[in-house]
Amino acid sequence: MIKFLFKGLIRDKSRSRLPIIVVAVGVMLTVFLHAYIVGFMGDTIETNARFSTGHVKVMTRSYSDNMQQIPNDLAITGISSLLNDLDREFPGFEWSPRIQFGGLVDAPDETGETKSQGPALGFGMDLLSGGSREPERLNLQKSLVRGKLPDSPGEILLSETFSRKLKVNLGERVTLISSTMFGGMAIHNFVIAGTLLFGQEGLDRGTIIADIEDVRMALDMKDATGEILGFFRDGFYNDDLALSEADRFNASYSSVSDEFAPIMKSLSRQGGMGTYVNLAKGWSTYISLIFIFAMSLVLWNAGLLGGLRRYGEVGIRLAMGEEKGHVYRSMIIESVMIGIIGSVFGTILGLSFAWLVQEYGINISGMMQGSAMLMPEVIRARITPPDFYIGFLPGIAATVIGTMLSGIGIYKRQTARLFKELEA
Amino acid sequence: MENSQIIRIESLVKRFPMGKGEFTALNGIKLSLGQGEFAGLIGPSGSGKTTLLNIIGSLDVPTEGSVTVLGRSIGALSAGEAARLRKESLGFIFQSYNLFAVHTVYENVEFPLLLLKYSATERKKMVTDALDWVGLNDKIKSKPPQLSGGECQRVAIARAMVKKPSLVLADEPTANLDAANSHNILKTMVSLNRELKTSFLFATHDDKVISYLRRKIFLLDGRVDNDVIISN
Ligand SMILES: Nc1ncnc2c1ncn2[C@@H]1O[C@H](COP(=O)(O)OP(=O)(O)OP(=O)(O)O)[C@@H](O)[C@H]1O
Ligand SMILES: [Mg+2]
């Protein structure tokens, strides 16, 4: 019987072609959009992770409570042993101490008088110890506009925009004016090694990047750091794992009474990123529902038209003693077959497009001007395992729902009435 | 046993709702049909032939009176029981063949056997036999659009006969056929009636069909006007 139905479907193009195309298109869009959104949201998450939040971040409790102010007076001290502990107990992460700091950058003229000045947001990170992955993580080499990455102490990177604003050149000296960890005045000289273009207005305005040892010296932060960022060794952010690892850390290290005790926070527990992560998680559900709804409507109508053409067939099957419920069920079986065929085609197409956008990306830098959030410049889709099956849910659900709705007419109609139509 | 009754109808009335009132299509039919008959309902258009055939075929129900087919009372059957009666014991032939257009001749004839859950080997033998009866074994792979009208109707006969039903109901089976094909079809049915003892009940106003009937039941305005048995 299944074979009989299947042959009918394959041979009767008008019965199968339109629904298969509708399903394939819907499934293609579902799969593609899913990969695209996972890629886009994932990239945004990763960009934020790399520049500011890590996949998890360790800091002191009070630093974490006042994170926006980057309060280095609340920094973690004794970090050599803490880093050892982290490497031993949390080997799934790569640990990178970072110092974020604010300050004023002052460019002197030949006589030593101030030529220009500007507020800066600084990052101290490991640039000089061989084997540091920080330059690669922030894509510094590729972001260089002029010069080179620092290769000896006392060298600094400026954003290209900032260097133009200060009218300074490579090899020139600039002075950082900031405050030490203990609240005193900090003044430190750096030599400009290179300039960077991030493509993000927020970062391009006034960013400076220096080796973390220089920053420690400048801010008097011996064996201390503002934050320790942890990155999953095997790639992308995994919220469930990040949350459980943070809980595990906090259970043994954190303490409610000691405001300088370290605390670990997942990316999703830092600032607005939580909403974003949840949005990213919920998206596949929303997309599927939207497409189930839209495709069902189309298939319902297609089914009504197709059903009219099939009154004759239904009538004769009833005359031969097939029960109405059986006819109805067999139409639903047909719709499942169509759903599967359409979903297979749609998934293949969706994956192909997603793969193209994963490999080549879509440049949206033009659209992103003025955005304060750290967003990637080039959007890339990211194909994840769910892309291979999520299309089948809307694909099959839509055909079945569409057929059920359009078939109700046949189900409700009296056998005798179907017969009248058969004679006509 | 020779003349055991397969249809018994008493005081059958069938009314259809029409506008505000009702239309009486059958008005007090009394009729019985024995096993192996080759009979026809004859009458002008609108006399109630199709209506009566549909009720006998359990596709519709009586408004009043009793209709018993193969021992089962049509008005009292559930939808499932009616379907079962049709599946096991009745064959239908229509004016407009009603074949499955995308399925082959073989698959069309095989369909009733799928419903009856015959095994593949049984099906193959039965379909081959049925196509032999109508002389179409050389066309098993053809599809209806490739066949002539006469061939289509022969496929429909094979499909109705393949399960060897007790009763075949044929509503204007020759209306779309030319004279030669009509005679051909009718001769086939006459011989099946003889060999398999299948009873045939026609609804027709075609003289060619009427000339083959061994019993002529004349309907007029929903009543049996005359009932003539031809002895030979
Ligand atoms: N479902 C229905 N609703 C209303 N009236 C009906 C219905 N079915 C049949 N009739 C009416 O009942 C009468 C008998 O119809 P029926 O189809 O049985 O005639 P018939 O003898 O088969 O005619 P024909 O030779 O044209 O096929 C007709 O007047 C028809 O209009
Ligand atoms: Mg009629």
XYZ file of C-alpha atoms and ligand atoms in Angstrom:
688
model
C 0.000 0.000 0.000
C 2.826 2.371 0.923
C 4.442 1.450 -2.367
C 1.214 2.222 -4.198
C 1.010 5.661 -2.553
C 4.661 6.374 -3.175
C 4.383 5.540 -6.867
C 1.356 7.799 -7.124
C 3.275 10.641 -5.561
C 6.351 10.281 -7.684
C 4.440 9.912 -10.937
C 1.794 12.543 -10.328
C 3.968 15.602 -10.602
C 1.120 17.956 -9.859
C 0.560 16.178 -6.568
C 4.169 16.292 -5.475
C 5.971 19.072 -7.290
C 4.469 22.144 -5.661
C 4.486 20.796 -2.094
C 8.043 19.537 -2.471
C 9.160 22.920 -3.781
C 7.366 24.761 -0.983
C 8.869 22.484 1.648
C 12.318 22.589 0.091
C 12.307 26.384 -0.008
C 11.022 26.690 3.548
C 13.470 24.136 4.872
C 16.306 25.727 2.926
C 15.540 29.082 4.513
C 15.195 27.519 7.959
C 18.531 25.756 7.721
C 20.305 28.691 6.153
C 18.918 31.249 8.585
C 19.767 29.014 11.494
C 23.371 28.649 10.395
C 23.495 32.340 9.590
C 22.128 33.466 12.930
C 24.258 31.004 14.848
C 27.227 32.357 12.900
C 26.307 35.983 13.358
C 25.343 35.781 17.004
C 28.182 33.399 17.657
C 30.673 35.795 16.074
C 29.317 38.674 18.096
C 29.625 36.541 21.200
C 33.168 35.489 20.293
C 34.224 39.067 19.490
C 32.959 40.219 22.855
C 34.610 37.245 24.507
C 37.972 38.030 22.942
C 38.003 41.716 23.680
C 36.276 41.904 26.973
C 34.430 39.051 28.657
C 36.341 35.868 27.890
C 34.214 32.737 27.798
C 34.555 33.006 31.544
C 36.293 35.672 33.576
C 37.896 35.505 37.001
C 38.109 38.686 39.100
C 37.571 39.735 42.664
C 34.031 39.930 43.910
C 34.113 43.698 44.308
C 35.801 44.198 40.921
C 32.974 42.199 39.384
C 30.393 44.323 41.189
C 31.895 47.494 39.682
C 33.103 46.089 36.395
C 32.053 49.111 34.286
C 34.477 51.329 36.200
C 37.376 48.883 35.631
C 38.472 49.425 39.248
C 42.070 48.224 39.289
C 42.327 49.095 42.978
C 40.175 45.963 43.408
C 42.481 43.790 41.305
C 43.374 40.184 42.097
C 46.749 39.780 43.715
C 48.986 36.767 43.976
C 47.969 35.622 40.565
C 50.938 33.366 39.809
C 49.616 30.762 42.204
C 46.009 31.363 41.142
C 47.008 30.822 37.502
C 48.713 27.581 38.487
C 45.558 26.451 40.240
C 43.421 27.386 37.247
C 45.683 25.544 34.815
C 45.567 22.475 37.003
C 41.903 22.417 37.982
C 40.359 23.946 34.867
C 42.468 22.608 32.029
C 39.586 22.989 29.544
C 40.338 26.713 29.371
C 43.268 28.765 28.213
C 43.849 31.382 30.893
C 44.939 34.894 29.995
C 45.407 37.644 32.552
C 44.357 41.055 31.298
C 44.471 44.528 32.744
C 41.989 47.008 31.415
C 42.636 50.583 32.355
C 41.597 54.097 31.547
C 43.924 57.074 31.289
C 45.159 60.002 29.359
C 47.712 59.714 26.565
C 49.945 62.714 26.163
C 52.096 63.344 23.083
C 54.994 65.782 23.673
C 56.627 67.973 21.012
C 60.404 68.359 20.526
C 60.686 70.591 23.558
C 58.793 68.200 25.795
C 55.675 70.333 25.945
C 52.288 68.743 25.357
C 51.491 68.679 21.650
C 48.215 66.800 21.950
C 46.269 64.732 24.462
C 43.391 62.280 24.469
C 41.531 59.855 26.736
C 42.437 56.241 26.156
C 41.058 52.844 26.982
C 43.944 50.456 27.507
C 44.426 46.730 27.396
C 47.379 45.087 29.020
C 47.863 41.568 27.764
C 50.588 39.061 27.222
C 52.310 40.143 24.014
C 55.932 39.368 24.695
C 56.238 35.943 26.279
C 56.809 33.574 23.371
C 53.831 31.379 22.645
C 51.191 33.801 23.850
C 47.987 33.359 21.915
C 46.659 36.803 22.716
C 47.846 38.568 19.502
C 46.241 35.839 17.437
C 43.071 35.885 19.532
C 42.582 39.598 18.881
C 43.728 39.290 15.292
C 46.335 41.987 15.936
C 48.696 41.094 13.089
C 45.954 41.475 10.508
C 44.603 44.623 12.120
C 47.967 46.394 11.841
C 47.801 49.491 9.668
C 51.344 50.665 10.174
C 54.385 49.364 12.006
C 54.721 46.055 13.834
C 53.578 44.306 16.969
C 55.605 45.107 20.098
C 58.616 42.820 20.445
C 60.367 44.448 23.351
C 59.278 46.075 26.616
C 58.096 49.672 26.512
C 56.413 49.375 23.122
C 52.775 50.111 22.553
C 50.031 49.834 19.898
C 47.591 52.660 19.210
C 44.464 52.591 17.171
C 45.082 54.289 13.839
C 42.323 56.833 14.477
C 43.757 57.686 17.856
C 47.282 58.117 16.476
C 45.997 60.508 13.826
C 44.073 62.445 16.434
C 47.243 62.773 18.507
C 49.301 63.437 15.358
C 51.946 60.933 16.444
C 54.093 58.645 14.316
C 55.768 55.282 14.664
C 58.805 55.338 16.934
C 57.649 58.444 18.766
C 57.191 58.542 22.486
C 53.852 58.989 24.262
C 53.138 59.288 27.956
C 50.373 57.434 29.719
C 48.891 59.261 32.672
C 46.731 57.033 34.863
C 46.422 55.918 38.463
C 48.192 53.093 40.208
C 46.526 50.188 41.893
C 46.971 52.026 45.177
C 45.392 55.268 44.006
C 48.588 57.173 43.288
C 49.440 58.976 40.073
C 50.954 56.781 37.361
C 53.122 58.187 34.604
C 54.795 55.888 32.115
C 56.459 56.375 28.746
C 55.906 54.133 25.746
C 57.253 54.016 22.224
C 54.726 53.552 19.429
C 55.375 50.250 17.630
C 52.330 50.143 15.376
C 48.798 51.261 14.724
C 45.648 49.179 14.463
C 42.270 49.303 12.765
C 39.560 47.316 14.551
C 36.634 48.346 12.418
C 34.594 49.066 15.520
C 34.010 52.673 16.303
C 34.138 52.111 20.051
C 37.534 50.471 19.834
C 38.966 52.692 17.129
C 38.307 55.895 19.042
C 40.980 55.580 21.715
C 42.392 52.128 22.253
C 45.928 51.382 23.319
C 47.400 47.913 23.752
C 50.557 47.190 25.709
C 52.308 44.183 27.114
C 50.863 43.245 30.489
C 54.263 43.439 32.258
C 54.669 47.061 31.116
C 51.178 47.840 32.368
C 51.929 46.167 35.699
C 54.990 48.333 36.007
C 53.127 51.467 34.997
C 50.224 50.883 37.378
C 52.244 49.347 40.175
C 50.428 46.018 39.940
C 53.109 43.516 40.871
C 51.813 39.915 40.606
C 48.324 41.356 40.140
C 45.824 41.674 37.337
C 42.366 43.101 36.897
C 40.906 40.051 35.249
C 41.818 36.575 34.135
C 39.989 35.583 30.977
C 39.343 31.928 30.239
C 38.781 30.647 26.700
C 37.526 27.178 25.835
C 40.380 25.319 24.228
C 38.074 23.656 21.700
C 36.642 26.813 20.253
C 33.235 28.330 20.601
C 31.306 29.518 23.613
C 29.255 26.846 25.332
C 26.930 28.445 27.831
C 25.970 25.359 29.811
C 29.577 24.329 30.272
C 30.683 27.873 31.126
C 27.977 28.131 33.768
C 28.803 24.795 35.367
C 32.555 25.456 35.380
C 31.948 28.846 37.000
C 29.815 27.190 39.666
C 32.523 24.642 40.285
C 35.135 27.363 40.711
C 32.991 29.543 42.926
C 32.124 26.631 45.206
C 35.739 26.258 46.251
C 37.298 29.720 45.773
C 34.618 32.292 46.266
C 33.522 33.591 49.612
C 30.658 35.886 50.500
C 32.545 37.534 53.322
C 35.789 38.271 51.467
C 35.293 40.892 48.807
C 38.763 40.221 47.409
C 38.183 36.514 46.989
C 38.116 35.528 43.325
C 34.851 34.849 41.547
C 34.309 33.315 38.104
C 31.587 34.584 35.812
C 30.473 33.085 32.533
C 30.143 35.350 29.525
C 26.372 35.172 29.858
C 26.565 36.561 33.393
C 28.473 39.649 32.336
C 26.518 42.750 31.415
C 24.055 42.501 28.536
C 25.582 39.360 27.075
C 23.139 37.095 28.922
C 20.147 38.324 26.965
C 22.096 37.948 23.801
C 23.138 34.398 24.571
C 19.542 33.447 25.383
C 18.357 35.080 22.196
C 20.915 33.075 20.262
C 19.678 29.894 21.930
C 16.007 30.649 21.279
C 16.356 31.618 17.678
C 16.200 28.182 16.116
C 12.857 27.623 17.818
C 11.449 30.909 16.573
C 12.612 30.315 13.023
C 11.148 26.830 12.960
C 7.795 28.044 14.265
C 7.610 30.881 11.760
C 8.325 28.537 8.886
C 5.970 25.831 10.115
C 3.238 28.445 10.179
C 4.015 30.010 6.796
C 4.548 26.729 4.993
C 1.431 25.169 6.505
C -0.680 27.980 5.116
C 0.743 27.558 1.644
C 0.487 23.774 1.764
C -3.026 23.928 3.138
C -4.097 25.898 0.103
C -2.119 23.716 -2.248
C -3.714 20.710 -0.553
C -7.207 22.132 -1.019
C -6.631 22.602 -4.724
C -4.965 19.216 -5.050
C -7.734 17.631 -2.994
C -10.396 18.921 -5.376
C -8.625 17.217 -8.224
C -8.560 14.020 -6.243
C -12.239 13.705 -5.361
C -12.556 11.149 -8.143
C -9.748 9.053 -6.763
C -11.088 9.302 -3.230
C -14.591 8.386 -4.401
C -13.453 5.274 -6.203
C -11.306 4.164 -3.299
C -14.300 4.485 -0.994
C -16.414 2.529 -3.485
C -13.867 -0.253 -3.433
C -14.340 -0.515 0.289
C -11.475 1.511 1.663
C -12.523 3.258 4.844
C -12.565 7.026 5.019
C -10.163 7.094 7.934
C -7.804 4.914 5.936
C -7.942 7.259 2.955
C -7.299 10.212 5.265
C -4.401 8.472 6.947
C -2.909 7.479 3.622
C -2.969 11.134 2.573
C -1.096 11.983 5.735
C 1.428 9.256 4.986
C 1.838 10.809 1.544
C 2.404 14.172 3.178
C 5.085 12.707 5.424
C 6.825 11.322 2.331
C 6.610 14.726 0.676
C 7.840 16.366 3.854
C 10.845 14.063 3.975
C 11.730 14.460 0.294
C 11.311 18.243 0.461
C 13.281 18.453 3.687
C 16.152 16.461 2.236
C 16.368 18.775 -0.770
C 15.882 21.855 1.391
C 18.529 20.787 3.876
C 21.036 20.117 1.110
C 20.344 23.520 -0.447
C 20.335 25.332 2.900
C 23.619 23.720 3.921
C 25.172 24.635 0.572
C 24.254 28.295 0.925
C 25.282 28.298 4.559
C 28.598 26.767 3.579
C 29.195 29.525 1.033
C 28.483 32.184 3.632
C 30.615 30.312 6.137
C 33.558 30.286 3.762
C 33.233 33.703 2.155
C 31.209 35.768 4.609
C 29.092 38.830 3.997
C 30.671 42.180 4.730
C 28.358 44.375 6.755
C 30.854 46.954 7.986
C 28.983 49.635 6.060
C 25.791 48.928 7.955
C 27.428 48.866 11.326
C 28.773 52.385 11.526
C 28.083 54.056 14.833
C 27.255 50.851 16.624
C 28.597 50.710 20.148
C 28.359 46.952 20.561
C 31.309 44.864 19.569
C 30.071 43.323 16.352
C 31.951 41.411 13.724
C 32.557 43.220 10.485
C 32.099 40.234 8.256
C 29.185 37.974 8.986
C 29.846 34.320 8.541
C 27.319 31.550 8.796
C 28.345 28.697 11.041
C 27.134 25.183 10.271
C 26.486 23.254 13.463
C 25.108 19.714 13.875
C 21.495 20.878 14.362
C 21.537 22.283 10.822
C 21.462 18.736 9.522
C 18.123 17.972 11.175
C 16.296 21.133 12.255
C 14.790 21.582 8.785
C 12.917 18.295 9.028
C 10.714 19.484 11.862
C 9.128 22.401 10.011
C 9.259 20.481 6.718
C 7.287 17.481 7.913
C 5.084 19.353 10.383
C 4.007 21.805 7.689
C 3.052 19.170 5.117
C 1.211 17.091 7.681
C -0.653 20.076 9.108
C -1.420 21.369 5.614
C -2.772 17.966 4.558
C -4.756 17.479 7.737
C -6.454 20.829 7.287
C -7.204 20.380 3.616
C -8.239 16.749 4.055
C -10.864 17.510 6.676
C -13.211 18.395 3.835
C -12.979 14.887 2.464
C -13.299 13.394 5.890
C -16.443 15.272 6.776
C -18.200 14.869 3.473
C -20.785 12.126 3.213
C -19.721 9.179 1.141
C -22.831 9.656 -0.995
C -21.942 13.273 -1.685
C -18.414 12.388 -2.711
C -20.108 10.067 -5.113
C -22.270 12.687 -6.661
C -19.079 14.634 -7.389
C -17.478 11.547 -8.806
C -20.225 11.192 -11.389
C -20.036 14.791 -12.462
C -29.375 -22.727 -3.584
C -29.815 -22.104 -7.295
C -31.832 -18.983 -6.780
C -30.794 -17.795 -3.338
C -31.561 -14.129 -2.907
C -28.714 -11.672 -2.650
C -30.802 -8.485 -2.669
C -34.155 -8.003 -0.972
C -35.834 -4.594 -0.949
C -39.146 -3.749 0.758
C -40.989 -0.412 0.606
C -37.815 1.563 -0.088
C -38.246 5.338 -0.022
C -35.414 7.774 -0.642
C -35.886 11.483 -0.199
C -33.314 14.194 -0.738
C -33.496 17.562 0.952
C -34.153 20.194 -1.665
C -34.478 23.848 -0.884
C -36.990 24.091 1.954
C -38.726 20.810 1.168
C -37.725 17.369 0.021
C -37.504 15.542 -3.258
C -38.622 11.949 -3.398
C -36.274 10.052 -5.724
C -37.430 6.525 -4.823
C -40.990 5.976 -3.768
C -41.853 2.495 -2.497
C -39.500 0.099 -4.277
C -40.063 -3.616 -3.827
C -37.509 -5.810 -5.499
C -35.403 -8.893 -5.041
C -32.481 -10.297 -6.996
C -31.148 -13.829 -7.001
C -27.597 -15.150 -7.169
C -26.235 -15.190 -10.729
C -28.762 -12.836 -12.308
C -27.866 -10.535 -15.188
C -30.358 -7.747 -14.637
C -30.772 -4.084 -15.422
C -32.582 -1.059 -14.048
C -34.041 0.686 -17.070
C -35.695 4.047 -17.155
C -35.538 7.609 -18.338
C -33.182 10.136 -16.873
C -34.183 11.064 -13.347
C -36.168 7.883 -12.740
C -33.932 6.908 -9.798
C -31.628 4.260 -11.284
C -28.390 5.637 -9.856
C -30.000 6.400 -6.524
C -31.168 2.814 -6.178
C -27.834 1.405 -7.295
C -25.979 3.559 -4.761
C -28.188 2.380 -1.908
C -27.726 -1.255 -2.905
C -24.003 -0.539 -3.064
C -24.110 0.840 0.523
C -22.839 4.185 -0.712
C -26.058 5.798 0.469
C -28.770 4.877 2.961
C -32.542 4.441 2.623
C -34.870 7.055 4.091
C -37.550 4.438 4.760
C -38.014 0.726 4.146
C -35.515 -2.092 4.269
C -32.709 -3.005 1.917
C -30.874 -6.240 2.563
C -27.766 -7.036 0.527
C -25.999 -10.349 1.042
C -27.758 -10.722 4.364
C -26.815 -7.296 5.669
C -29.295 -4.510 6.268
C -27.945 -1.414 4.519
C -29.636 1.193 6.715
C -28.213 -0.376 9.882
C -24.578 -0.699 8.848
C -21.881 1.458 10.404
C -19.503 3.228 8.001
C -16.893 0.572 8.709
C -19.305 -2.320 8.115
C -20.504 -0.754 4.873
C -16.902 -0.343 3.713
C -16.255 -3.965 4.552
C -19.295 -5.135 2.571
C -18.087 -3.175 -0.464
C -14.516 -4.344 -0.061
C -15.331 -8.043 0.232
C -18.434 -8.567 -1.840
C -19.236 -5.730 -4.234
C -17.687 -4.501 -7.468
C -18.454 -1.155 -9.096
C -18.228 -0.098 -12.733
C -18.917 3.499 -13.707
C -19.638 5.384 -16.873
C -16.405 7.378 -16.520
C -14.036 4.477 -15.742
C -12.462 6.265 -12.749
C -9.109 4.564 -13.058
C -6.042 5.811 -11.196
C -4.427 7.842 -13.951
C -0.823 7.613 -12.804
C -0.873 3.919 -12.005
C -0.402 1.126 -14.502
C -3.129 -1.242 -15.637
C -1.620 -3.872 -13.376
C -1.557 -1.565 -10.339
C -5.140 -0.435 -10.959
C -6.413 -4.000 -10.968
C -4.235 -4.906 -7.997
C -5.605 -2.151 -5.748
C -8.714 -3.980 -4.378
C -6.434 -6.911 -3.470
C -4.151 -4.589 -1.488
C -7.189 -3.550 0.542
C -8.004 -7.216 1.122
C -4.390 -7.880 2.155
C -3.666 -10.690 -0.261
C -0.042 -11.802 -0.439
C 2.121 -10.696 -3.358
C 2.032 -14.101 -5.053
C -1.731 -14.413 -4.703
C -2.138 -10.902 -6.070
C 0.008 -11.628 -9.081
C -2.011 -14.691 -10.004
C -5.383 -13.014 -9.452
C -4.461 -9.868 -11.429
C -3.134 -11.958 -14.303
C -6.348 -14.008 -14.357
C -8.541 -10.897 -14.285
C -6.627 -9.293 -17.124
C -6.979 -12.564 -19.090
C -10.764 -12.398 -18.709
C -10.840 -8.963 -20.333
C -8.022 -9.719 -22.791
C -5.582 -7.066 -21.606
C -2.576 -9.054 -20.469
C -0.424 -7.410 -23.113
C -1.021 -3.955 -21.611
C -0.181 -4.460 -17.958
C 2.473 -1.732 -17.962
C 0.364 0.872 -19.785
C -1.252 3.729 -17.936
C -4.885 4.780 -18.493
C -4.090 7.907 -20.551
C -2.412 5.620 -23.113
C -5.481 3.387 -23.476
C -8.621 3.695 -25.585
C -11.986 4.171 -23.903
C -12.900 0.540 -24.488
C -9.632 -0.636 -22.987
C -10.122 1.634 -19.975
C -13.551 0.176 -19.331
C -12.128 -3.334 -19.615
C -9.534 -2.416 -16.990
C -12.370 -1.144 -14.804
C -14.181 -4.471 -15.271
C -11.037 -6.406 -14.367
C -10.647 -4.215 -11.288
C -14.257 -4.847 -10.242
C -13.979 -8.602 -10.931
C -10.488 -9.401 -9.661
C -11.662 -10.218 -6.129
C -14.567 -12.303 -7.504
C -17.323 -10.328 -5.780
C -20.827 -11.754 -5.394
C -22.401 -8.720 -7.033
C -21.252 -6.191 -9.624
C -23.080 -2.867 -9.906
C -22.579 -1.133 -13.254
C -23.914 2.389 -13.794
C -24.144 3.225 -17.521
C -20.956 1.278 -18.323
C -21.257 1.799 -22.076
C -22.257 5.451 -22.170
C -18.826 6.594 -23.301
C -18.174 3.747 -25.723
C -18.893 3.173 -29.389
C -21.070 0.285 -30.530
C -18.275 -2.199 -31.205
C -16.631 -1.611 -27.846
C -19.993 -1.720 -26.057
C -20.752 -5.166 -27.474
C -17.288 -6.359 -26.664
C -17.597 -5.239 -23.035
C -21.058 -6.723 -22.654
C -19.982 -10.067 -24.055
C -17.143 -10.123 -21.585
C -19.539 -9.483 -18.721
C -21.984 -12.103 -19.938
C -19.256 -14.729 -19.968
C -17.967 -13.710 -16.530
C -21.527 -13.985 -15.263
C -21.734 -17.511 -16.657
C -18.321 -18.727 -15.548
C -17.992 -17.123 -12.134
C -21.707 -16.991 -11.237
C -21.264 -13.317 -10.381
C -24.542 -11.395 -10.305
C -24.723 -8.206 -12.378
C -27.049 -5.277 -11.860
C -26.948 -2.487 -14.441
C -28.439 0.972 -14.538
C -28.932 1.942 -18.138
C -31.030 3.324 -20.910
C -28.757 2.017 -23.653
C -30.505 -0.396 -26.042
C -27.309 -2.334 -26.595
C -27.060 -3.095 -22.888
C -30.748 -3.858 -22.661
C -30.442 -6.436 -25.455
C -28.067 -8.526 -23.311
C -30.106 -8.404 -20.101
C -31.907 -11.505 -18.897
C -34.060 -9.435 -16.602
C -35.368 -5.922 -17.225
C -36.583 -3.869 -14.292
C -38.292 -0.714 -15.545
C -38.242 2.293 -13.229
C -40.485 5.301 -13.595
C -40.623 8.211 -11.168
C -38.982 6.243 -8.388
C -41.201 3.180 -8.700
C -40.832 -0.231 -10.317
C -43.038 0.110 -13.364
C -42.461 -3.329 -14.871
C -40.236 -6.337 -14.178
C -39.601 -8.676 -17.111
C -37.647 -11.920 -16.919
C -36.443 -13.246 -20.253
C -36.333 -17.024 -20.393
C -34.221 -18.736 -22.954
N -28.043 13.988 -3.654
C -29.154 14.405 -4.261
N -29.778 15.502 -3.844
C -30.927 15.926 -4.423
N -31.511 15.297 -5.434
C -30.933 14.175 -5.893
C -29.724 13.678 -5.342
N -29.392 12.544 -6.016
C -30.350 12.371 -6.963
N -31.264 13.327 -6.889
C -32.465 13.446 -7.732
O -33.123 12.204 -7.696
C -33.622 11.914 -8.997
C -33.119 10.579 -9.441
O -31.738 10.706 -9.696
P -30.870 9.532 -10.278
O -29.488 10.018 -10.381
O -31.095 8.322 -9.477
O -31.480 9.357 -11.715
P -31.062 8.370 -12.867
O -32.209 7.500 -13.150
O -29.785 7.721 -12.542
O -30.871 9.376 -14.061
P -29.762 9.363 -15.221
O -30.280 8.400 -16.268
O -29.790 10.746 -15.727
O -28.495 8.963 -14.622
C -33.201 13.036 -9.914
O -34.286 13.916 -10.122
C -32.097 13.714 -9.139
O -32.133 15.096 -9.413
Mg -27.792 7.836 -13.236
